[in-house]
Coordinates of C-alpha atoms and ligand atoms in Angstrom, one line a residue:
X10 CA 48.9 -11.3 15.6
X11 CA 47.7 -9.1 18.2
X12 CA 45.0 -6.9 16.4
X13 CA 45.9 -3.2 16.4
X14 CA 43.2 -0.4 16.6
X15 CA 44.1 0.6 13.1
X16 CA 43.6 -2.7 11.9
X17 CA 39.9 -2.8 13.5
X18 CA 39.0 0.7 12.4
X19 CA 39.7 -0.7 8.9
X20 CA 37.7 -3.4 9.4
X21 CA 34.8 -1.8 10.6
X22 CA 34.8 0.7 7.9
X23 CA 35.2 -2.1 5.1
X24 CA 32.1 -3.9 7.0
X25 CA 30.1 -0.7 6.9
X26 CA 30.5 -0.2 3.4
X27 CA 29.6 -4.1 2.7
X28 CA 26.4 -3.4 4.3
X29 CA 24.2 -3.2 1.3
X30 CA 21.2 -0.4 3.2
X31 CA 17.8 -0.1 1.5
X32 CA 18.8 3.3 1.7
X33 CA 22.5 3.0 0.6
X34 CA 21.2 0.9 -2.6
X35 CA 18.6 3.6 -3.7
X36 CA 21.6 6.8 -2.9
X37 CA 23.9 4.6 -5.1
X38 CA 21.1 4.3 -7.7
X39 CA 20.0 8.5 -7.8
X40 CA 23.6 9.1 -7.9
X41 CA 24.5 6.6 -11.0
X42 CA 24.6 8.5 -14.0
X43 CA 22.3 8.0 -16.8
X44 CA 23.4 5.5 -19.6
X45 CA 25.0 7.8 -22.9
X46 CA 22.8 5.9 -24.7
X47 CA 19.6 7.0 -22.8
X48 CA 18.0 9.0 -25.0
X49 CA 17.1 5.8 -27.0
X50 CA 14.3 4.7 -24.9
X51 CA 13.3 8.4 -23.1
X52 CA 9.8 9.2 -23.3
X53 CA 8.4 11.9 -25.8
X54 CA 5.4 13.4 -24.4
X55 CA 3.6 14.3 -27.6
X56 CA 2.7 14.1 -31.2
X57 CA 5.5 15.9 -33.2
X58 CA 3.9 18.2 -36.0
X59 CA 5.6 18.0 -39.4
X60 CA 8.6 20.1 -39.2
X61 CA 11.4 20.7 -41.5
X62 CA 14.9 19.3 -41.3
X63 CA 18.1 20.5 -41.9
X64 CA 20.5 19.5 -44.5
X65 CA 24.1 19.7 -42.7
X66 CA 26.1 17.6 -44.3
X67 CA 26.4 16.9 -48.2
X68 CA 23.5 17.0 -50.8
X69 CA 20.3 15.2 -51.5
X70 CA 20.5 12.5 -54.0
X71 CA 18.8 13.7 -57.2
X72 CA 15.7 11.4 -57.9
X73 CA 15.2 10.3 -53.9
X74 CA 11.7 11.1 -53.1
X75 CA 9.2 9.0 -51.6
X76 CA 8.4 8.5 -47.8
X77 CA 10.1 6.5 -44.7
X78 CA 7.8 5.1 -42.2
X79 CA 8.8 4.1 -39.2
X80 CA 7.4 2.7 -36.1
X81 CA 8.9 2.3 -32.5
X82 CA 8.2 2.3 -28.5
X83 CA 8.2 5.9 -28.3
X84 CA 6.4 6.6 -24.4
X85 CA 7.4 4.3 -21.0
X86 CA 7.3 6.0 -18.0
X87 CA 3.9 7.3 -16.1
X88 CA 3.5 8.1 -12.9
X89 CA 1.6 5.6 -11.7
X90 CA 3.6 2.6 -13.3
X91 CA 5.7 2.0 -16.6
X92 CA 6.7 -0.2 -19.2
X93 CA 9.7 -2.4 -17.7
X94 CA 10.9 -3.6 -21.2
X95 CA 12.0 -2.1 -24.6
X96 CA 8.9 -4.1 -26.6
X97 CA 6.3 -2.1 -24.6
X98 CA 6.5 1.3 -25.0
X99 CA 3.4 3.0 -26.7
X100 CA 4.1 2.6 -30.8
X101 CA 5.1 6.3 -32.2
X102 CA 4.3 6.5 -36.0
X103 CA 7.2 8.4 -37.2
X104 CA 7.4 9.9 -41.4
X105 CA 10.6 11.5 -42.8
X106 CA 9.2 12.6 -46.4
X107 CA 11.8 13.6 -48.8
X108 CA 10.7 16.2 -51.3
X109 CA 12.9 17.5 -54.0
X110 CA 15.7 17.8 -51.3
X111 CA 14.0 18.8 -48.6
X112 CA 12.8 16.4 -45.4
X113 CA 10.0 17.1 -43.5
X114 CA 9.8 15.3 -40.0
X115 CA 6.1 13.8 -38.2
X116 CA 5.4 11.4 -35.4
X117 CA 2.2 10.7 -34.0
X118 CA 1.1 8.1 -31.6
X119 CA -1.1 5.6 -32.4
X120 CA -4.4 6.2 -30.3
X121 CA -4.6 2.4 -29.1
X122 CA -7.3 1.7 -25.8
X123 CA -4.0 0.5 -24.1
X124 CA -2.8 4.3 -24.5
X125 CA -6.0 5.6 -23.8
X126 CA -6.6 3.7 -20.8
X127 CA -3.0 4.5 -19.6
X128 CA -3.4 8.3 -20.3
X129 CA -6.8 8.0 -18.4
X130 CA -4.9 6.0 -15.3
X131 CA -1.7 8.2 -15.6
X132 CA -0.4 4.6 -15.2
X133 CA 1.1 1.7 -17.1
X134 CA -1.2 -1.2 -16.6
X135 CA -1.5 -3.3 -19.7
X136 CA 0.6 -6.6 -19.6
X137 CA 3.2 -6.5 -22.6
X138 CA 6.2 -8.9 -23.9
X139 CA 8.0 -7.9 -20.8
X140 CA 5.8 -5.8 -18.4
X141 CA 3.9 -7.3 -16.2
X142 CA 1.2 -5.4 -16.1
X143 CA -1.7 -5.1 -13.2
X144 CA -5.6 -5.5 -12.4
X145 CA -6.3 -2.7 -13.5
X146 CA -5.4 -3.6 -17.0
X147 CA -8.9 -3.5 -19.2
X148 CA -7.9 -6.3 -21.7
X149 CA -11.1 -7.8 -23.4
X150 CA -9.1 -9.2 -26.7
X151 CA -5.5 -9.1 -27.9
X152 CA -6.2 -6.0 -29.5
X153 CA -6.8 -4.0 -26.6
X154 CA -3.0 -5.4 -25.3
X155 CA -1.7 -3.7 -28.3
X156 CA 1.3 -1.5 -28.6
X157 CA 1.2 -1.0 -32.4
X158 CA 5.1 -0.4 -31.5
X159 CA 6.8 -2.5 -33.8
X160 CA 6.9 -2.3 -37.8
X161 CA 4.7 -0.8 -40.1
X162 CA 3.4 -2.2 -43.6
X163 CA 1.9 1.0 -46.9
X164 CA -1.3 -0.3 -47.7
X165 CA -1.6 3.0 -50.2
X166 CA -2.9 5.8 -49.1
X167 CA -2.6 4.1 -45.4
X168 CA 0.0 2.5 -43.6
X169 CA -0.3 -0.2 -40.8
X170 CA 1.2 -0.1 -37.3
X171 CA 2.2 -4.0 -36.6
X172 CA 2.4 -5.3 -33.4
X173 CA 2.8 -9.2 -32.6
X174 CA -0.4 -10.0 -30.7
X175 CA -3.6 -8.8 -32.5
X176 CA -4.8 -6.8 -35.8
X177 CA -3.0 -4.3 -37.9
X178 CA -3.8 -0.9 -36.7
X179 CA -4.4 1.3 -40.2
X180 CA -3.4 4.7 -40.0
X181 CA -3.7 7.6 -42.3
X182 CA -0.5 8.1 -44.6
X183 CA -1.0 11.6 -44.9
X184 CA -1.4 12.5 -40.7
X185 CA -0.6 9.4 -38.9
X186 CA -4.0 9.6 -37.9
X187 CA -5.6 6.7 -36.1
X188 CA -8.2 5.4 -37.8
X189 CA -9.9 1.3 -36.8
X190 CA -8.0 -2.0 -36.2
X191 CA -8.3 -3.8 -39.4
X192 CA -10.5 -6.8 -39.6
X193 CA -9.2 -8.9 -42.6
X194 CA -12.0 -11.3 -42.8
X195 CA -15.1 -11.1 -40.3
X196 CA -14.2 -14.5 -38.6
X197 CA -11.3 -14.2 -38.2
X198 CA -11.0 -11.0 -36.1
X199 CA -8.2 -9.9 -33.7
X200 CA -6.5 -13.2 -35.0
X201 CA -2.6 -12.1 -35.1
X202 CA -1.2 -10.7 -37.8
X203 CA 2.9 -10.1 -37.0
X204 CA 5.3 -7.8 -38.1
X205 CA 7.3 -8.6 -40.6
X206 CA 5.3 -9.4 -43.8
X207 CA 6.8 -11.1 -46.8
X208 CA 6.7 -9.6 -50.2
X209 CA 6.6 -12.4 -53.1
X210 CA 7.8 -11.4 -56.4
X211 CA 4.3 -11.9 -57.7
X212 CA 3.1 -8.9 -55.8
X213 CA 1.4 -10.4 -53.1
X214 CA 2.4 -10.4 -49.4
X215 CA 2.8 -13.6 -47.0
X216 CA 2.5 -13.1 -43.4
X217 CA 2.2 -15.1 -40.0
X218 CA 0.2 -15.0 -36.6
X219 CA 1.4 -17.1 -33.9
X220 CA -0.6 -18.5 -31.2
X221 CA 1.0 -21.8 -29.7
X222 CA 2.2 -24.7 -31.8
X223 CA -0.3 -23.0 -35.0
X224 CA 0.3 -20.1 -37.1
X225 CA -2.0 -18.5 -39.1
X226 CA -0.7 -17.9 -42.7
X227 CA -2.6 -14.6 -44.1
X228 CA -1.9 -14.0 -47.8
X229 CA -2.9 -10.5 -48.9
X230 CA -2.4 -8.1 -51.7
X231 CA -0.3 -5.4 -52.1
X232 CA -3.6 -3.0 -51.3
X233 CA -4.3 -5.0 -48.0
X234 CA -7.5 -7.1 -49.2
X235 CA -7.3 -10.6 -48.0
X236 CA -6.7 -13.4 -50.5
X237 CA -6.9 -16.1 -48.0
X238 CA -5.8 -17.4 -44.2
X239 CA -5.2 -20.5 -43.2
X240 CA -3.9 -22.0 -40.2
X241 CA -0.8 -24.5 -40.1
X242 CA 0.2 -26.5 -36.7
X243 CA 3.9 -26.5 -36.5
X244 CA 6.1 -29.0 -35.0
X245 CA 7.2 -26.7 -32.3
X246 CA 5.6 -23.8 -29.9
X247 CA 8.2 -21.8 -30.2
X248 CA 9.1 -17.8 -30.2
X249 CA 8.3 -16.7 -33.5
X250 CA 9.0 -12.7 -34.2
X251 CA 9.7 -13.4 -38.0
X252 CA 10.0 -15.9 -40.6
X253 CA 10.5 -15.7 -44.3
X254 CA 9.4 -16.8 -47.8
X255 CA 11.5 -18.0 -50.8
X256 CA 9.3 -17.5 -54.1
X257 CA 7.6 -20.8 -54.0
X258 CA 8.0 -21.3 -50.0
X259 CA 7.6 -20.5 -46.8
X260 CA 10.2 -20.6 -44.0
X261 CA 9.3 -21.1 -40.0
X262 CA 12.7 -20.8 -38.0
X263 CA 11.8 -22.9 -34.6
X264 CA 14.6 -21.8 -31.8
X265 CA 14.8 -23.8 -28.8
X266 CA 13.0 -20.5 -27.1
X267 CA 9.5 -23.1 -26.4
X268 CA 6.4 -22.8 -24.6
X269 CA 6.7 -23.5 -21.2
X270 CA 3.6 -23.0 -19.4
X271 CA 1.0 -19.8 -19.6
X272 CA 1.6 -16.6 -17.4
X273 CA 2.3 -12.6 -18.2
X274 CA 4.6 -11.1 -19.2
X275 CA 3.9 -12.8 -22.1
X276 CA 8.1 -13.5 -22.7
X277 CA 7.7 -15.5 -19.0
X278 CA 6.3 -18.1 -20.9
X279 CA 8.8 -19.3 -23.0
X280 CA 12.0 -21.7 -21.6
X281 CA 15.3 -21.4 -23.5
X282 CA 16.5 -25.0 -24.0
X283 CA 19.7 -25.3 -26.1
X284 CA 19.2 -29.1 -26.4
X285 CA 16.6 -29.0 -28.9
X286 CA 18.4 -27.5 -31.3
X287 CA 17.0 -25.1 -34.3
X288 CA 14.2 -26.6 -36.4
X289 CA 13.7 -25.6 -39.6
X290 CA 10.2 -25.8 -41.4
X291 CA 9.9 -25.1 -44.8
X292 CA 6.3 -25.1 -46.2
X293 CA 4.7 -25.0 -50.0
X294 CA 3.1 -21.8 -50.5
X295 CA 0.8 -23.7 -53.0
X296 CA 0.1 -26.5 -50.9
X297 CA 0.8 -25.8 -47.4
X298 CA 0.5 -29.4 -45.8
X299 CA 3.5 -30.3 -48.0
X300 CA 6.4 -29.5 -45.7
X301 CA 9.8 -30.8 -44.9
X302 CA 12.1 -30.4 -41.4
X303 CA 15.6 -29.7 -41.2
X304 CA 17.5 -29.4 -38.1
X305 CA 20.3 -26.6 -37.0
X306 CA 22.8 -26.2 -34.0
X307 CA 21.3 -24.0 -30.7
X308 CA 20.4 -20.5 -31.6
X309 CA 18.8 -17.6 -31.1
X310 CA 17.3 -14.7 -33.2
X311 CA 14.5 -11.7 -33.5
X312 CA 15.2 -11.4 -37.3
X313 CA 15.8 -13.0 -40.8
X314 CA 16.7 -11.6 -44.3
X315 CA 14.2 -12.6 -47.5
X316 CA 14.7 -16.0 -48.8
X317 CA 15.9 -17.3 -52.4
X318 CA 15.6 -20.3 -54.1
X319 CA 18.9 -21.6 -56.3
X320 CA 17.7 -23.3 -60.0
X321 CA 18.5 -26.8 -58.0
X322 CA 16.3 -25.9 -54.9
X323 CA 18.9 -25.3 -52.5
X324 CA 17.2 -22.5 -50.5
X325 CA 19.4 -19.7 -48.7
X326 CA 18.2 -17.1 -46.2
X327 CA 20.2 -14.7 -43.6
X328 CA 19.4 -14.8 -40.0
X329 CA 20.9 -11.7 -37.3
X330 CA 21.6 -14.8 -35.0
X331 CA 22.4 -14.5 -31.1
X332 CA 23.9 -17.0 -28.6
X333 CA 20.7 -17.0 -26.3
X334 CA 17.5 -15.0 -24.8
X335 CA 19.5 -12.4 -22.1
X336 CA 19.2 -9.8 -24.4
X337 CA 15.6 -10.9 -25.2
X338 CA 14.9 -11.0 -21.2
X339 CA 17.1 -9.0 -19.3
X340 CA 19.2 -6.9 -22.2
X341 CA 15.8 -4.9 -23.6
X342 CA 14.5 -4.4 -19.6
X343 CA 17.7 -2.9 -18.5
X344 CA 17.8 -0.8 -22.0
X345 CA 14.2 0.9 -20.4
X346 CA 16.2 1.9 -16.9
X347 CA 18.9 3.9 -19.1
X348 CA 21.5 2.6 -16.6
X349 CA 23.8 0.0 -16.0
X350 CA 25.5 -2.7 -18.1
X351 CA 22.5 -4.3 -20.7
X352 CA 23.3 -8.3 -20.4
X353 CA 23.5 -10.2 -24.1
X354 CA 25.6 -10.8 -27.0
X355 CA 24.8 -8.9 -29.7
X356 CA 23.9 -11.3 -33.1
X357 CA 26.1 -12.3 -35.6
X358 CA 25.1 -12.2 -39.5
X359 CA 24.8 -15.6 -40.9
X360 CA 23.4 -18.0 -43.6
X361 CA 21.2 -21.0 -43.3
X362 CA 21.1 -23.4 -46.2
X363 CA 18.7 -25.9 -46.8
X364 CA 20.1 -28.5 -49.0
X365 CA 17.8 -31.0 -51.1
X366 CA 19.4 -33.6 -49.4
X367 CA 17.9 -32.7 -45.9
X368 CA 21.3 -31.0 -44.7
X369 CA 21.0 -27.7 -43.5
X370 CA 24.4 -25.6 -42.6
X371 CA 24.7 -22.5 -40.6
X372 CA 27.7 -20.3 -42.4
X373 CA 28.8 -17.0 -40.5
X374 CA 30.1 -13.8 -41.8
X375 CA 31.8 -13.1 -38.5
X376 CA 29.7 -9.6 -38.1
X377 CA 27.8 -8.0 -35.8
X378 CA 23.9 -7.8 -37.4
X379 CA 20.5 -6.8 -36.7
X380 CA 17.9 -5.5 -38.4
X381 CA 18.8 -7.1 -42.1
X382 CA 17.8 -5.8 -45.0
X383 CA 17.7 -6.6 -48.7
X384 CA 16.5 -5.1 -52.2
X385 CA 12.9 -5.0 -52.2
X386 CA 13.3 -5.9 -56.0
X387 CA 14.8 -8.5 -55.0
X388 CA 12.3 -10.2 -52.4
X389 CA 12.0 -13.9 -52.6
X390 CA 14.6 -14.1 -55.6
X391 CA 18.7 -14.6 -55.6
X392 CA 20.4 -11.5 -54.3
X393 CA 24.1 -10.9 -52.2
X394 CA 23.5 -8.0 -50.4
X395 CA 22.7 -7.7 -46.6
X396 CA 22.0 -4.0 -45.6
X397 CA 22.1 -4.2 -41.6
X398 CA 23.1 -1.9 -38.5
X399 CA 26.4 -2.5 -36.8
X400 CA 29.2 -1.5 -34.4
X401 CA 27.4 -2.9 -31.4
X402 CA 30.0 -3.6 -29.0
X403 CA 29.8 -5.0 -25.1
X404 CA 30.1 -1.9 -23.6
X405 CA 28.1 -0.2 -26.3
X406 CA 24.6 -1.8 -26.4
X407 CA 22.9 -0.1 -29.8
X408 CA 24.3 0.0 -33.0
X409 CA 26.7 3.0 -34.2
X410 CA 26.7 2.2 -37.8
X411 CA 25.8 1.0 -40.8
X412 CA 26.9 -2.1 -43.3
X413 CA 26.5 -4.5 -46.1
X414 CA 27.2 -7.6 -46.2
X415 CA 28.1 -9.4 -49.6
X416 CA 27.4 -13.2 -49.6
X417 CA 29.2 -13.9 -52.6
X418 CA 32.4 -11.6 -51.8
X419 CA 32.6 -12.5 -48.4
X420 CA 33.3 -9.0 -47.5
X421 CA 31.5 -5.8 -45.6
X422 CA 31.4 -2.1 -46.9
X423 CA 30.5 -0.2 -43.3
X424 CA 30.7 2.8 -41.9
X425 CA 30.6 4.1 -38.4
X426 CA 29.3 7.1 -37.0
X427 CA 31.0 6.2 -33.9
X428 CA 29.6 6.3 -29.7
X429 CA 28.2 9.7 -30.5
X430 CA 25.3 8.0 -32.8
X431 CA 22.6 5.3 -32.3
X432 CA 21.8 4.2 -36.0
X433 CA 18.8 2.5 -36.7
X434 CA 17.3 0.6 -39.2
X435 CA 18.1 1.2 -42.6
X436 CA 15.8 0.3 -45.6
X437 CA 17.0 0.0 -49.5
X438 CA 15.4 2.6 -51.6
X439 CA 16.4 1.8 -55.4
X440 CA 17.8 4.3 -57.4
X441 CA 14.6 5.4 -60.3
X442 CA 15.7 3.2 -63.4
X443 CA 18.5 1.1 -62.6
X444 CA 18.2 -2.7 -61.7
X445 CA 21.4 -3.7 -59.9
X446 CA 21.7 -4.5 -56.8
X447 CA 23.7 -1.8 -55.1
X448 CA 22.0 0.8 -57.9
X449 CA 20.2 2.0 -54.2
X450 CA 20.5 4.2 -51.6
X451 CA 19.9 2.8 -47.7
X452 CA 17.8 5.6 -45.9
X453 CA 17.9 5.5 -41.8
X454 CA 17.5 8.0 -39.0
X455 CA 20.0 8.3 -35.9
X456 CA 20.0 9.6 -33.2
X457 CA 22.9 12.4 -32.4
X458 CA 23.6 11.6 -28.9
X459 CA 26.0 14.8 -29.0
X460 CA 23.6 17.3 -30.7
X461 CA 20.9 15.7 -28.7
X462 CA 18.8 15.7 -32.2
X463 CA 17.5 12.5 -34.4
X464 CA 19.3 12.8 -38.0
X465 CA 18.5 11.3 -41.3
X466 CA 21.0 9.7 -43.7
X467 CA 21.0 8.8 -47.4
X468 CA 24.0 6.3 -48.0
X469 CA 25.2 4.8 -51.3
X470 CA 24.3 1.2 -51.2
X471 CA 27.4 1.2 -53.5
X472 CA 30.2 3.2 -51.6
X473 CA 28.7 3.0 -47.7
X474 CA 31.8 3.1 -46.1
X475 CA 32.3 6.8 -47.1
X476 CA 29.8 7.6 -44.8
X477 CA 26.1 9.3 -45.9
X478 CA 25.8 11.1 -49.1
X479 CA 23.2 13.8 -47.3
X480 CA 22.3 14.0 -43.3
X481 CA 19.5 15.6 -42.3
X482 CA 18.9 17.1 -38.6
X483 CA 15.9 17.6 -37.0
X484 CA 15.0 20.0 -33.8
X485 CA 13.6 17.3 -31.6
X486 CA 15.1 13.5 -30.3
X487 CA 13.0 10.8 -30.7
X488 CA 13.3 7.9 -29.6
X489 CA 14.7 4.9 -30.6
X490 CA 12.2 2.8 -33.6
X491 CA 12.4 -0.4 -34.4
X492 CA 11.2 -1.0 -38.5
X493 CA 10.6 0.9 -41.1
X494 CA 9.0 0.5 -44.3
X495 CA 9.8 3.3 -47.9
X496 CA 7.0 4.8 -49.7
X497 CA 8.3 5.9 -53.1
Ligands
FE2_510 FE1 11.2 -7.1 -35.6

């Protein structure tokens, strides 16, 4: 065929727009439209002084008072450099106190040296979970590394910022003040302490610090003082965000997410290898070199539900449970440039079971899960209820709604807001004088991607698919959190 001029104009134009230009590539990028979801990660500028919100739908729950504490990345971008991942945003302090009906909003970052120095800079320099970080980082102990972005623990009149790597940064209740990094026991200093403690029915809390194949197992009271730390080598160095206690045990979830050699960021150093399978190591509170091992198909998680022990000692504990690490790697860096498609499948709700016999079965509800939650009356003790967030979908990276999950029914009660929300983390908040399960209301903020605002909703634990019982709205976004802890 004898080529026509038509036919080579066409070519050339389909070859000129193949041609992939530096500057073609960054046009393509300043025209591409910022995610709908973008407000989850923007950056908020300042402290946020308490400020009421606005009751605009329904009515406050007679007898909810108390506090919600929540922590979260809540600052990215500087000009000088930013954060390149989700984990690494500066931790924002947030409190929504509920007063005889009325909700007053605070945030207020926590004053960490990494802040300071990055204020100073006007730059990002501090190597994180996912940011790399650069020389000019001034990083003397773990402590100066930390975020203080991730969960936060009531001590009483304080509350804790908890990041992964180093101490617990104690802040005032009252003002989110800043006040020191908490030193539990003079020797052991800076020594991790992670963010997801375990309550125990005796009132005493459990948690872990992870450095390698050992783990520091701190057991405090309720007030914060230290009862004792010891350290326990595991048979696996593997990512560890959060593991979980049964009344008379503790569980160490080992995913196939290993050390593979040293490096920043600090996620670089971990290989995913599907062949090893889950380990499961369950340890004696009372004695903790008595252990036993069970082993689990490939999977991944961030997050597990409280433990419970049956009369026979079968134990039983939830796990938000994903296929592999992309949202862990790629997902949470692409959820920082508030464009473009965020790589991972979401997790799936399921239950591990450690049988006496040395099986262990993995049982799914079929759901999309994160962030579970159960009655804090219920911590380390038989319970059915799964409070979690849900309605993620593939083109719909966060969450849009809420949802329980009953183990023994094998059904969910949800609700959802829809693409117009980004719901976060709910925590159960029992109702003052009952004792059953559901007698509870699950408190979380959103945030209102239409009114541009962050909300916060009371649901019935009972009746949540008929949406919240009371929404509040505030005047201001923030940003995205991660956990949240209730101060009655
Ligand atoms: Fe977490």
């Amino acid at each position: 065929m004898t080529p026509s001029r038509r036919h080579f104009l066409m070519g050339a134009a389909a070859l000129s727009a193949a041609v992939a230009t530096p500057e073609r590539v960054r046009a393509a990028i300043a025209q591409e439209v910022a995610a709908p979801w973008a407000l989850a990660t923007a950056d908020l500028e300042g402290d946020i002084a308490p400020r009421p919100m606005r009751l605009v739908h329904g009515r406050a729950p007679a007898g909810l008072e108390g506090t919600l504490f929540r922590n979260g990345p809540g600052k990215f971008r500087r000009p000088g450099g930013s954060a390149t991942h989700w984990f690494d945003g500066d931790g924002l302090l947030r409190s929504f106190t509920v007063n005889d009906g009325a909700v007053t909003l605070a945030a207020r970052f926590a004053d960490t040296p990494k802040r300071r120095t990055e204020t100073e800079l006007d730059a990002v320099v501090t190597p994180g979970f996912g940011t790399a970080g650069d020389a000019r980082a001034r990083v003397g102990s773990a402590d100066d590394a930390s975020a203080a972005n991730t969960a936060v623990m009531v001590t009483g009149d304080k509350v804790w910022a908890l990041w992964e790597g180093g101490s617990p940064l104690e802040m005032d209740a009252a003002t989110l003040a800043t006040e020191r990094f908490v030193t539990l026991r003079d020797d052991l200093k800076g020594m991790p302490f992670q963010a997801h403690p375990r309550f125990a029915p005796d009132g005493t809390v459990w948690n872990v610090g992870m450095s390698g194949d050992q783990a520091i197992v701190w057991h405090l009271n309720r007030d914060g003082s230290l009862i004792d730390a010891r350290v326990l080598r595991l048979p696996r160095a593997s990512y560890l965000h959060d593991f979980t206690a049964t009344e008379r045990h503790l569980i160490f979830v080992l995913q196939p997410w290993v050390f593979d050699h040293r490096g920043m960021p600090y996620s670089t150093q971990f290989a995913w290898k599907p062949e090893l399978g889950t380990q499961v190591l369950v340890v004696d509170k009372a004695d903790l070199t008595s252990t036993r091992i069970y082993e689990l198909e490939s999977f991944s998680f961030f997050h597990l539900g409280d433990g419970w022990e049956e009369a026979d000692g079968t134990i039983r504990f939830d796990v938000a449970a994903g296929r592999d690490v992309a949202f862990a790697i790629a997902g949470a860096r692409v959820l920082v440039e508030q464009r473009g498609t965020v790589p991972g499948e979401h997790a799936v709700l399921k239950l591990v079971t450690l049988h006496t016999d040395g099986r262990a079965e993995l049982a799914s509800s079929g759901v999309t899960a994160e962030f579970p939650k159960a009655d804090p009356r219920r911590a380390g003790l038989a319970r059915r209820l799964t409070a979690h967030v849900a309605g993620e979908r593939p083109d719909r990276p966060l969450p849009t709604g809420l949802a329980i999950w009953d183990w023994d029914a094998g059904r969910s009660d949800r609700f959802l807001f829809g693409d117009d929300q980004i719901m976060e983390e709910a925590v159960f908040v029992p109702k003052p004088g009952a004792s059953a399960e559901r007698d509870a209301w699950l408190i979380a903020p959103s945030i209102n991607l239409a009114e541009g605002v962050t909300e916060l909703h009371a649901f019935d634990a009972a009746r949540v698919s008929d949406g919240p019982v009371a929404t509040w709205r505030a005047d201001v976004a923030l940003p995205a959190g991660f956990h949240g802890a209730w101060r009655g």
